[in-house]
């Protein structure tokens, strides 16, 4: 069968045919004919003169090779006839024959280099109470304002009222928290990648009273 042949595509099978004996002999001929065709596929051949790329197919019907063009969205430089925020697609590379050829890319913001990654860490607030040995509360070092020997974490232990120069003001009382739960939190923070703030529950109670 050639491209100039005229054939009927009607199948010899129907919905009432015996499924075990359904055949379509012409289907194999059509499939083989399609595999043996080629298609000119370089969309830029009229511009760059590369007129030699064709899409061909393997025996299993898959493409023998692909031609991919890579475009970069760039911002037009400002001028009297160019509106701010105007963009255009510029061809910067191509992939064919298993090879990638690339030119310079303009990254967001007009930068020549890719942006730095943002940190994946997130911050959580963890509520607690003084319950040794899980949470042990002690005073901070008066000189450093940190936990003695840097063992533990500084935790928010509620709001207090202080008097300075005869003036009362509200401030936060900070303590040093250590214990099993602090060690566990530090381990989880390192493994998962997060930071946390430890604070005392304001009503001083565990959970809420059940109506039942």
CSV table of C-alpha atoms in Angstrom, one decimal:
chain,number,residue,atom,x,y,z
A,1,UNK,CA,0.0,0.0,0.0
A,2,UNK,CA,1.4,3.4,-1.0
A,3,UNK,CA,0.3,7.0,-0.2
A,4,UNK,CA,-1.5,7.3,-3.5
A,5,UNK,CA,-3.6,4.1,-3.0
A,6,UNK,CA,-7.3,4.5,-2.3
A,7,UNK,CA,-8.6,1.9,0.2
A,8,UNK,CA,-11.7,1.3,2.3
A,9,UNK,CA,-11.1,1.7,6.0
A,10,UNK,CA,-14.3,-0.2,7.0
A,11,UNK,CA,-13.5,-3.0,9.4
A,12,UNK,CA,-14.8,-6.5,8.9
A,13,UNK,CA,-15.8,-6.7,12.6
A,14,UNK,CA,-18.8,-5.1,14.4
A,15,UNK,CA,-20.3,-4.9,17.9
A,16,UNK,CA,-22.0,-8.2,17.3
A,17,UNK,CA,-18.8,-10.0,16.2
A,18,UNK,CA,-17.2,-12.8,18.2
A,19,UNK,CA,-14.6,-11.0,20.3
A,20,UNK,CA,-12.2,-13.9,20.1
A,21,UNK,CA,-12.2,-13.9,16.3
A,22,UNK,CA,-12.1,-10.2,15.6
A,23,UNK,CA,-9.5,-9.2,13.0
A,24,UNK,CA,-8.8,-6.2,10.8
A,25,UNK,CA,-6.1,-7.3,8.3
A,26,UNK,CA,-6.0,-3.8,6.7
A,27,UNK,CA,-5.3,-2.2,10.1
A,28,UNK,CA,-1.8,-3.7,10.2
A,29,UNK,CA,-1.1,-2.3,6.7
A,30,UNK,CA,-2.3,1.2,7.7
A,31,UNK,CA,-0.1,1.0,10.9
A,32,UNK,CA,3.0,0.0,9.0
A,33,UNK,CA,2.4,2.7,6.4
A,34,UNK,CA,2.1,5.4,9.0
A,35,UNK,CA,5.3,4.2,10.7
A,36,UNK,CA,7.2,4.5,7.4
A,37,UNK,CA,6.3,8.1,6.9
A,38,UNK,CA,8.3,11.1,7.9
A,39,UNK,CA,7.4,14.7,8.8
A,40,UNK,CA,9.5,17.8,8.5
A,41,UNK,CA,9.6,19.1,12.1
A,42,UNK,CA,12.0,22.0,12.5
A,43,UNK,CA,9.8,25.1,13.0
A,44,UNK,CA,12.8,27.4,12.7
A,45,UNK,CA,14.1,26.0,9.4
A,46,UNK,CA,12.9,29.1,7.4
A,47,UNK,CA,14.9,31.3,9.8
A,48,UNK,CA,18.1,29.4,10.4
A,49,UNK,CA,18.4,27.2,7.3
A,50,UNK,CA,18.4,24.0,9.2
A,51,UNK,CA,16.2,22.0,6.9
A,52,UNK,CA,17.4,18.5,7.7
A,53,UNK,CA,15.4,17.4,10.7
A,54,UNK,CA,12.5,15.0,10.2
A,55,UNK,CA,10.3,13.1,12.6
A,56,UNK,CA,10.8,9.4,12.0
A,57,UNK,CA,9.3,6.4,13.7
A,58,UNK,CA,10.7,3.2,15.2
A,59,UNK,CA,9.3,-0.3,14.6
A,60,UNK,CA,7.2,0.0,17.8
A,61,UNK,CA,5.6,3.2,16.6
A,62,UNK,CA,7.6,5.5,18.9
A,63,UNK,CA,9.5,8.6,17.7
A,64,UNK,CA,13.1,7.9,16.6
A,65,UNK,CA,14.2,11.3,17.8
A,66,UNK,CA,12.7,14.6,18.9
A,67,UNK,CA,13.4,18.2,18.2
A,68,UNK,CA,12.5,20.5,21.0
A,69,UNK,CA,13.0,24.3,21.1
A,70,UNK,CA,13.5,26.1,24.4
A,71,UNK,CA,12.3,29.7,24.8
A,72,UNK,CA,12.9,32.3,27.4
A,73,UNK,CA,10.3,34.9,28.4
A,74,UNK,CA,12.2,38.2,28.4
A,75,UNK,CA,11.1,41.7,29.1
A,76,UNK,CA,11.3,44.3,26.4
A,77,UNK,CA,13.7,47.1,27.2
A,78,UNK,CA,11.8,50.3,27.9
A,79,UNK,CA,11.6,52.8,25.1
A,80,UNK,CA,9.2,55.5,23.9
A,81,UNK,CA,7.2,53.0,21.9
A,82,UNK,CA,7.4,50.1,24.4
A,83,UNK,CA,4.9,49.8,27.2
A,84,UNK,CA,6.2,48.9,30.7
A,85,UNK,CA,5.7,45.2,31.4
A,86,UNK,CA,5.9,44.0,27.8
A,87,UNK,CA,7.4,40.6,27.3
A,88,UNK,CA,8.4,38.4,24.3
A,89,UNK,CA,9.5,34.8,23.8
A,90,UNK,CA,13.1,34.4,22.7
A,91,UNK,CA,14.6,31.1,21.5
A,92,UNK,CA,17.6,30.2,23.7
A,93,UNK,CA,18.2,26.6,23.1
A,94,UNK,CA,17.3,23.3,21.4
A,95,UNK,CA,17.3,19.6,22.1
A,96,UNK,CA,17.9,17.0,19.4
A,97,UNK,CA,19.9,13.8,18.9
A,98,UNK,CA,20.2,13.5,22.6
A,99,UNK,CA,22.1,16.8,22.9
A,100,UNK,CA,21.0,20.0,24.6
A,101,UNK,CA,22.4,23.3,23.3
A,102,UNK,CA,21.7,26.4,25.4
A,103,UNK,CA,22.4,30.1,25.2
A,104,UNK,CA,22.2,32.6,28.1
A,105,UNK,CA,18.9,32.7,30.0
A,106,UNK,CA,17.4,35.9,31.5
A,107,UNK,CA,16.0,35.0,34.9
A,108,UNK,CA,13.1,36.8,36.7
A,109,UNK,CA,14.1,40.4,37.5
A,110,UNK,CA,16.4,40.6,34.5
A,111,UNK,CA,19.1,38.7,36.4
A,112,UNK,CA,21.8,36.6,34.7
A,113,UNK,CA,21.9,34.0,37.4
A,114,UNK,CA,19.1,31.8,38.9
A,115,UNK,CA,17.5,33.1,42.1
A,116,UNK,CA,18.7,31.6,45.4
A,117,UNK,CA,16.5,29.0,46.9
A,118,UNK,CA,14.2,30.0,49.7
A,119,UNK,CA,14.6,28.3,53.1
A,120,UNK,CA,12.2,25.4,53.6
A,121,UNK,CA,12.0,25.9,57.3
A,122,UNK,CA,8.8,26.9,59.0
A,123,UNK,CA,8.1,28.3,62.5
A,124,UNK,CA,5.6,26.8,65.0
A,125,UNK,CA,4.5,27.8,68.5
A,126,UNK,CA,4.4,25.0,71.1
A,127,UNK,CA,2.4,25.3,74.2
A,128,UNK,CA,3.5,23.7,77.5
A,129,UNK,CA,3.5,23.7,81.3
A,130,UNK,CA,6.0,22.9,84.0
A,131,UNK,CA,5.9,19.2,84.3
A,132,UNK,CA,9.2,17.5,85.3
A,133,UNK,CA,10.9,15.6,83.9
A,134,UNK,CA,9.2,16.4,80.5
A,135,UNK,CA,9.4,20.2,81.0
A,136,UNK,CA,11.7,21.6,83.7
A,137,UNK,CA,11.6,25.4,84.2
A,138,UNK,CA,14.4,27.4,85.7
A,139,UNK,CA,15.7,31.0,85.8
A,140,UNK,CA,17.8,32.5,83.0
A,141,UNK,CA,21.4,33.5,83.6
A,142,UNK,CA,21.3,37.1,84.8
A,143,UNK,CA,24.4,38.1,82.9
A,144,UNK,CA,23.7,36.5,79.5
A,145,UNK,CA,19.9,36.4,79.5
A,146,UNK,CA,20.2,32.8,78.2
A,147,UNK,CA,19.9,29.3,79.7
A,148,UNK,CA,22.8,28.5,82.1
A,149,UNK,CA,25.5,26.8,80.0
A,150,UNK,CA,23.3,27.2,76.9
A,151,UNK,CA,21.4,24.0,78.0
A,152,UNK,CA,17.8,24.3,77.0
A,153,UNK,CA,15.7,27.0,75.3
A,154,UNK,CA,14.4,30.4,76.3
A,155,UNK,CA,10.6,30.1,76.7
A,156,UNK,CA,7.8,32.6,77.1
A,157,UNK,CA,6.4,32.1,80.6
A,158,UNK,CA,3.6,34.6,80.6
A,159,UNK,CA,2.9,38.3,80.9
A,160,UNK,CA,3.9,40.3,84.0
A,161,UNK,CA,3.6,43.9,85.2
A,162,UNK,CA,6.8,45.7,86.2
A,163,UNK,CA,7.5,49.1,87.6
A,164,UNK,CA,10.3,51.2,86.1
A,165,UNK,CA,10.9,54.7,87.4
A,166,UNK,CA,7.5,54.7,89.0
A,167,UNK,CA,5.8,53.7,85.8
A,168,UNK,CA,4.0,50.4,85.4
A,169,UNK,CA,4.3,48.5,82.2
A,170,UNK,CA,3.5,45.0,80.8
A,171,UNK,CA,6.3,42.8,79.7
A,172,UNK,CA,6.9,39.1,79.0
A,173,UNK,CA,8.5,36.9,81.6
A,174,UNK,CA,11.1,34.6,80.1
A,175,UNK,CA,12.4,31.4,81.7
A,176,UNK,CA,14.7,28.5,80.7
A,177,UNK,CA,13.0,25.3,79.7
A,178,UNK,CA,14.8,21.9,79.6
A,179,UNK,CA,13.8,18.3,79.9
A,180,UNK,CA,12.8,15.4,77.7
A,181,UNK,CA,10.2,17.3,75.6
A,182,UNK,CA,12.7,20.0,74.8
A,183,UNK,CA,15.3,17.4,73.7
A,184,UNK,CA,12.6,15.8,71.6
A,185,UNK,CA,11.6,19.1,70.0
A,186,UNK,CA,15.2,19.9,69.1
A,187,UNK,CA,15.6,16.5,67.5
A,188,UNK,CA,12.4,16.9,65.4
A,189,UNK,CA,13.4,20.5,64.5
A,190,UNK,CA,16.7,19.3,63.1
A,191,UNK,CA,15.3,16.3,61.3
A,192,UNK,CA,12.2,18.0,59.8
A,193,UNK,CA,13.6,21.5,59.4
A,194,UNK,CA,11.6,24.0,61.5
A,195,UNK,CA,12.1,26.5,64.3
A,196,UNK,CA,9.8,26.9,67.3
A,197,UNK,CA,8.7,29.1,70.2
A,198,UNK,CA,7.9,27.4,73.5
A,199,UNK,CA,5.4,29.2,75.7
A,200,UNK,CA,3.3,28.5,78.8
A,201,UNK,CA,-0.4,28.1,78.4
A,202,UNK,CA,-2.0,31.3,79.8
A,203,UNK,CA,-4.6,29.6,82.0
A,204,UNK,CA,-2.1,27.2,83.5
A,205,UNK,CA,-4.2,24.2,82.7
A,206,UNK,CA,-3.8,21.1,80.5
A,207,UNK,CA,-6.4,21.1,77.7
A,208,UNK,CA,-10.1,22.1,78.3
A,209,UNK,CA,-12.8,20.6,80.4
A,210,UNK,CA,-15.0,18.1,78.6
A,211,UNK,CA,-18.7,18.8,78.6
A,212,UNK,CA,-19.3,15.1,79.1
